[in-house]
mmCIF file of C-alpha atoms in Angstrom:
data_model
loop_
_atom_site.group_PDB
_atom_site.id
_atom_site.type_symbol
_atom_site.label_atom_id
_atom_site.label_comp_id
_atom_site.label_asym_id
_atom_site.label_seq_id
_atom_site.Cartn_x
_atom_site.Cartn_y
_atom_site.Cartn_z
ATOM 1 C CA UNK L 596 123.693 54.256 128.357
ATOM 2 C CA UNK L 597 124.687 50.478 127.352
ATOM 3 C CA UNK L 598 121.704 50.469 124.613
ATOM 4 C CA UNK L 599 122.776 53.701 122.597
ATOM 5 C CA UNK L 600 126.071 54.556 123.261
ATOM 6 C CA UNK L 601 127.643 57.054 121.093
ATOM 7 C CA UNK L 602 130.803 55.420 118.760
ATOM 8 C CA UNK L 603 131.814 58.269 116.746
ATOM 9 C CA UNK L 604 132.655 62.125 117.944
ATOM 10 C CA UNK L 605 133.534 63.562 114.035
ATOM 11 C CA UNK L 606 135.109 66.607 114.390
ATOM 12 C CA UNK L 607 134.956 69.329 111.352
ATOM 13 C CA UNK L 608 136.612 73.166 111.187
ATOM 14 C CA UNK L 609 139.539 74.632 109.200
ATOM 15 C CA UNK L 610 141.884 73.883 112.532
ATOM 16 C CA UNK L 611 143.867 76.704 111.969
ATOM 17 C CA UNK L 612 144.359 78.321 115.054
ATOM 18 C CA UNK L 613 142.106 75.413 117.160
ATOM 19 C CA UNK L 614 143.363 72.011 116.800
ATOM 20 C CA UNK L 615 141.129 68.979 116.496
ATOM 21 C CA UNK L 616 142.934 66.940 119.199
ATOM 22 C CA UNK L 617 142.414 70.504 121.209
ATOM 23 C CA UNK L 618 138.373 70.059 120.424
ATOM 24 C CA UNK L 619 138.370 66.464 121.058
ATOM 25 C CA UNK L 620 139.904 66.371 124.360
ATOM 26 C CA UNK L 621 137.421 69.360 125.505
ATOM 27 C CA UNK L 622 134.372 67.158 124.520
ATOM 28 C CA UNK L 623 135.259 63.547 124.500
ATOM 29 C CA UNK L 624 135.017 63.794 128.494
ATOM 30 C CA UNK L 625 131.214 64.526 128.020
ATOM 31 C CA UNK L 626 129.817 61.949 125.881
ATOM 32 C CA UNK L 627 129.662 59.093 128.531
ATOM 33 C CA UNK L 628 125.951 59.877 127.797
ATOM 34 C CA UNK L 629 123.460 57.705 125.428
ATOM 35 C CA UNK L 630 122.736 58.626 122.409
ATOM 36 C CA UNK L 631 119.023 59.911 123.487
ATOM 37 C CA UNK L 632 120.446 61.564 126.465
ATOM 38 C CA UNK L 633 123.710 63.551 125.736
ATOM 39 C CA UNK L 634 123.109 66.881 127.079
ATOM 40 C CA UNK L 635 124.297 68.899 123.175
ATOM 41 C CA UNK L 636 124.484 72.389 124.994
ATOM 42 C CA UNK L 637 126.612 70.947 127.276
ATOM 43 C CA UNK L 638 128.997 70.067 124.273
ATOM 44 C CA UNK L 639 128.399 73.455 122.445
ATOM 45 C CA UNK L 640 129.375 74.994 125.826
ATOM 46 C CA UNK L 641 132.734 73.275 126.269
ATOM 47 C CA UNK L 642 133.671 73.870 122.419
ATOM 48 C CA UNK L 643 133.088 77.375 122.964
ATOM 49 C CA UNK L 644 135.034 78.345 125.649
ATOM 50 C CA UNK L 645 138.223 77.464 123.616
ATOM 51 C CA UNK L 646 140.018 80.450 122.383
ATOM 52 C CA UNK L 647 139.588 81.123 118.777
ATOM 53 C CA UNK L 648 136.239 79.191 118.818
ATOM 54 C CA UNK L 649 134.100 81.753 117.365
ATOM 55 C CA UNK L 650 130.842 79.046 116.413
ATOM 56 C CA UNK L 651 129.792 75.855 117.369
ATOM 57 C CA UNK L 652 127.639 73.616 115.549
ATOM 58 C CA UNK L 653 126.389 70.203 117.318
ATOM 59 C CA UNK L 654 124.361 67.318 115.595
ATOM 60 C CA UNK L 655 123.371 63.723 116.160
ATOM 61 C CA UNK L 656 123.340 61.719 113.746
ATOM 62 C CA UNK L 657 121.735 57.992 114.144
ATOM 63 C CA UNK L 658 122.219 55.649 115.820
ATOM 64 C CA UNK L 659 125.721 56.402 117.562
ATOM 65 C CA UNK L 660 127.290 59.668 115.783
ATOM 66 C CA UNK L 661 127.526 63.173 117.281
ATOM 67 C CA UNK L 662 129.200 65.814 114.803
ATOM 68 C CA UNK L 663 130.820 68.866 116.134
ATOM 69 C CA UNK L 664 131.530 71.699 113.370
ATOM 70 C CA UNK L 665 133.540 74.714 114.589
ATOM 71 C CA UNK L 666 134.014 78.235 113.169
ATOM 72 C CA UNK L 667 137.485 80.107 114.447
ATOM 73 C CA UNK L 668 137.484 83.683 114.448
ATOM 74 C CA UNK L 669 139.506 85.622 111.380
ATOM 75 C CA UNK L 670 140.940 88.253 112.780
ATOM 76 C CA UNK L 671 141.189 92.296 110.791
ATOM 77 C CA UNK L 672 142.014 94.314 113.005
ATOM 78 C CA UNK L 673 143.582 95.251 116.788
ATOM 79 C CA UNK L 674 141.215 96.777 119.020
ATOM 80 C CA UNK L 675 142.370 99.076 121.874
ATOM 81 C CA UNK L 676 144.360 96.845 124.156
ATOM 82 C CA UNK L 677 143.387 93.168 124.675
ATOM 83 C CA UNK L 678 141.086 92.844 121.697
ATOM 84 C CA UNK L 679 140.863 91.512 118.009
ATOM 85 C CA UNK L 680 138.397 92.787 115.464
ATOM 86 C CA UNK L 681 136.586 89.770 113.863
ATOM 87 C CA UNK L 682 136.017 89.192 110.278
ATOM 88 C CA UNK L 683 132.121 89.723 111.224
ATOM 89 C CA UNK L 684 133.030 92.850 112.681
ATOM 90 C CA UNK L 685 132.816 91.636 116.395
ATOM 91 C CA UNK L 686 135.697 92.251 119.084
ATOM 92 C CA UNK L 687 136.914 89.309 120.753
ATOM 93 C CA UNK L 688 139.566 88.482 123.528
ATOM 94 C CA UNK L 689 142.624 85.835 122.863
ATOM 95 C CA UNK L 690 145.637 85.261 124.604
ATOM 96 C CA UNK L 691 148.416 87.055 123.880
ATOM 97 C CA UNK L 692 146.167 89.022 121.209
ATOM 98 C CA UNK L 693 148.155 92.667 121.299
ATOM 99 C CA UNK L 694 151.237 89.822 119.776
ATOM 100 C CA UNK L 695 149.605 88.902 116.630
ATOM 101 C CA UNK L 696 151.793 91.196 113.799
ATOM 102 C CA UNK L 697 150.908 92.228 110.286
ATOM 103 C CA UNK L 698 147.294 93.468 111.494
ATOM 104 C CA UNK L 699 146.097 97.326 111.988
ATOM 105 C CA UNK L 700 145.526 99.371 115.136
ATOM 106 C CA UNK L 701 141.929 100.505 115.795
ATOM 107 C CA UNK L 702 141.495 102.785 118.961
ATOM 108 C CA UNK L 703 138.180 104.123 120.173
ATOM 109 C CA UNK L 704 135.496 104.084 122.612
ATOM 110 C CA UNK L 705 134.621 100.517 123.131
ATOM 111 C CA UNK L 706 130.435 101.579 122.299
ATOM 112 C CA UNK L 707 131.715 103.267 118.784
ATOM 113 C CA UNK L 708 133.604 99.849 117.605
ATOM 114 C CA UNK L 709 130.983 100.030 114.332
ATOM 115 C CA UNK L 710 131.896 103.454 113.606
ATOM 116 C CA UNK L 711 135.667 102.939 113.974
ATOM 117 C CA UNK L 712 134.987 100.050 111.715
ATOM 118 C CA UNK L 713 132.749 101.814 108.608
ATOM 119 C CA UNK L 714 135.437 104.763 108.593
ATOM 120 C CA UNK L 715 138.538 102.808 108.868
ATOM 121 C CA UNK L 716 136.895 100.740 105.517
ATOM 122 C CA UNK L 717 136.431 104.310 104.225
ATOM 123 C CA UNK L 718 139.274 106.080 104.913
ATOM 124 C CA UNK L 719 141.421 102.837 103.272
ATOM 125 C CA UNK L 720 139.401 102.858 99.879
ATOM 126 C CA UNK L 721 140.379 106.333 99.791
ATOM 127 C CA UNK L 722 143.875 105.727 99.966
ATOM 128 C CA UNK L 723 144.200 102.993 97.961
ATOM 129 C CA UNK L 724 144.680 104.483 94.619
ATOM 130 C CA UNK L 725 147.712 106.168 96.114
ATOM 131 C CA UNK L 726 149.232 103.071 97.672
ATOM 132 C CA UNK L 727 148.921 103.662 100.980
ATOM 133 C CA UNK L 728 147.603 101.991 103.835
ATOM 134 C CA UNK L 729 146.350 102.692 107.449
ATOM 135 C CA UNK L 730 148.954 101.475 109.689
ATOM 136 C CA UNK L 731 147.047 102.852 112.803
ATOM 137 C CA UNK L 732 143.855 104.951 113.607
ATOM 138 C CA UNK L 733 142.106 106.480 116.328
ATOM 139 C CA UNK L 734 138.553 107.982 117.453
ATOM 140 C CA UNK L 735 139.170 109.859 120.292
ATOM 141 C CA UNK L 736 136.529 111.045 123.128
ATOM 142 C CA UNK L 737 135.731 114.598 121.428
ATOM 143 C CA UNK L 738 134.559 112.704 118.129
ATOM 144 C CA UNK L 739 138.284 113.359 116.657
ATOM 145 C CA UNK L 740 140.172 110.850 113.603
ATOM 146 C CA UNK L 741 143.412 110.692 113.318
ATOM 147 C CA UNK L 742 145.551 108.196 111.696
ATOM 148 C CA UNK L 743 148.746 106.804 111.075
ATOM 149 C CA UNK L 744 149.782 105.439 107.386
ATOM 150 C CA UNK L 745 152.092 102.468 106.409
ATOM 151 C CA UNK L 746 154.824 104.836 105.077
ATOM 152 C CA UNK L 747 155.223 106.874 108.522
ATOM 153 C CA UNK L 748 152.739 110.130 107.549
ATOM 154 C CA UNK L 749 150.624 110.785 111.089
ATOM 155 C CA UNK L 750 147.603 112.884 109.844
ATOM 156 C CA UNK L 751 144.944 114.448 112.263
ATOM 157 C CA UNK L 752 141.522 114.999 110.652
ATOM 158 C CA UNK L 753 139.416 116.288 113.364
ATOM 159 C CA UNK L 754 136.376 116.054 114.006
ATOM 160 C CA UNK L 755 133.886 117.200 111.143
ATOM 161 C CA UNK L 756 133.669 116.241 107.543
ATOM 162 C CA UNK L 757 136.859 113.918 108.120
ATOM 163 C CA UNK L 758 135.984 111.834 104.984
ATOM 164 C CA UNK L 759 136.298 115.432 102.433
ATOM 165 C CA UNK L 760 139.098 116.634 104.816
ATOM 166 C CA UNK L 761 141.011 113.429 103.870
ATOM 167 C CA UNK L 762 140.350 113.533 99.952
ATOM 168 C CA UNK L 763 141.549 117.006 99.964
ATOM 169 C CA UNK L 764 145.192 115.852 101.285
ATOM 170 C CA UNK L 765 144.510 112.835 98.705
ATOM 171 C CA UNK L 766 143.981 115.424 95.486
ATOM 172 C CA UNK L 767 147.347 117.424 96.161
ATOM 173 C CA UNK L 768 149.294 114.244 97.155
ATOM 174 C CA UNK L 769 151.036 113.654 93.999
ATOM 175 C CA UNK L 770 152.386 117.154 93.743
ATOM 176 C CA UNK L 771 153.379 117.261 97.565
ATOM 177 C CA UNK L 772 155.731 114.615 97.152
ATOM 178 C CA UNK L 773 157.237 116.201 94.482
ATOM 179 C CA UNK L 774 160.890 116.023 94.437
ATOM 180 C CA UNK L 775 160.624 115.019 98.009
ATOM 181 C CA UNK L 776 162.770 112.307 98.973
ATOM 182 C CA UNK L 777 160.562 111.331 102.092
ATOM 183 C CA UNK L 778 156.993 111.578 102.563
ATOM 184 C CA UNK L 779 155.761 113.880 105.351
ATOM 185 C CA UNK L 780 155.695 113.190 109.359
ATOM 186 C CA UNK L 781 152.938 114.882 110.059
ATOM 187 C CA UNK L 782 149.455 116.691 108.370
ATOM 188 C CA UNK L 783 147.133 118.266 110.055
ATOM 189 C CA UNK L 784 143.715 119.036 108.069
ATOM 190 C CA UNK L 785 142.129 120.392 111.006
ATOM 191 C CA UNK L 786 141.814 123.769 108.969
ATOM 192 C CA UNK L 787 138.962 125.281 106.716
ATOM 193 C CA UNK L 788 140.741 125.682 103.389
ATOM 194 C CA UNK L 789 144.021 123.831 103.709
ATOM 195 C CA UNK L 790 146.489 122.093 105.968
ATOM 196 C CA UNK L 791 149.820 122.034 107.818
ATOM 197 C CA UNK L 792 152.252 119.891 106.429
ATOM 198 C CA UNK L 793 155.754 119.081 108.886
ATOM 199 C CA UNK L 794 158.307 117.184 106.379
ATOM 200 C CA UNK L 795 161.209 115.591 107.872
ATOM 201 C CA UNK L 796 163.456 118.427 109.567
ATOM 202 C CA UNK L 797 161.834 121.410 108.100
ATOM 203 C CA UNK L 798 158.205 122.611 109.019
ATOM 204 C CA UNK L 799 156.141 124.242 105.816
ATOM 205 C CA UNK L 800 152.914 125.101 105.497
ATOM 206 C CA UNK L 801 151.170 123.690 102.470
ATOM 207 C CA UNK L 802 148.466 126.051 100.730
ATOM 208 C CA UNK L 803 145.338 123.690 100.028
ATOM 209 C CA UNK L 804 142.110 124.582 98.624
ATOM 210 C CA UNK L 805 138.795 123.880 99.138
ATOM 211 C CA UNK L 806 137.445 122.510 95.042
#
């Protein structure tokens, strides 16, 4: 240990969420070791288990350096309760995670997580010639989508062809808001050639058609 100590911990990351004085007082503890017989894994371990720690990258570098690189998670998404939706696509657990504001609410089986993900990226291309945004959505057991948008609408696609059910609402948008001072609570598109429309205090049915 007295022939090759280690000098220098360097510490690199974008510290956003992780701090370095956070990573350095999880690892400095662990390099009482030489420089041929620091135990790395044990350093990628401890790095890791910080919250918001999403990759660890350990090096030596002669004769007394050891470099720790970090990557933190960026968040997308909410997942169910508890759970973040990773840039990468992966869910991840942080405290106080069901806090963090200004992100979207993705509900579904915790096994269908990828298909949540693909349709939610979908879905929002669709709607974002019109503006709009997905505020919330949800996959439920029986393989059914429904979503809430950013300006209040709650629309239930169902289960089959959700993607042509949606772009149908999308084509007779513009002239369903017509004169309307307020856009619509609730559509339902579970139908074959059109859909339900309920506007605030009034209920009317909205004749669609299948192009």
């Amino acid at each position: 240990n007295d022939r090759w100590p280690i000098r220098w911990l360097e510490l690199n990351g974008e510290f956003q969420r992780v701090s370095a004085e956070q990573l350095r007082a999880s690892i400095s503890p662990l390099i009482d070791e030489s420089f041929f017989t620091i135990d790395l894994q044990e350093l990628r371990d401890a790095a890791g288990r910080i919250s918001w720690v999403s990759a660890v990258y350990v090096q030596k570098q002669w004769p007394d350096t050891v470099t720790v690189t970090i990557e933190e998670f960026t968040p997308i998404a909410h997942w169910n309760r508890g759970q973040l939706i990773s840039m990468k696509g992966e869910a991840f657990a942080v405290p106080e995670s069901d806090e963090i504001q200004g992100l979207p609410w993705l509900h579904g089986p915790e096994d269908r997580l990828d298909d949540v993900l693909r349709s939610w990226s979908d879905f929002s291309e669709l709607l974002v010639p019109l503006g709009l945004e997905i505020s919330a959505m949800r996959l439920d057991r029986r393989g059914a989508w429904s979503m809430a948008l950013s300006n209040g609408t709650h629309v239930q696609l169902g289960r089959d062809s959700a993607p042509e059910r949606l772009q149908r609402l999308l084509a007779s948008w513009e002239s369903l808001m017509l004169e309307r001072p307020a856009p619509p609570l609730d559509v339902d598109l579970r139908y074959t050639n059109g859909f339900a429309v309920m506007w605030p205090q009034n209920v009317a049915n909205a004749e669609g058609t299948d192009s």
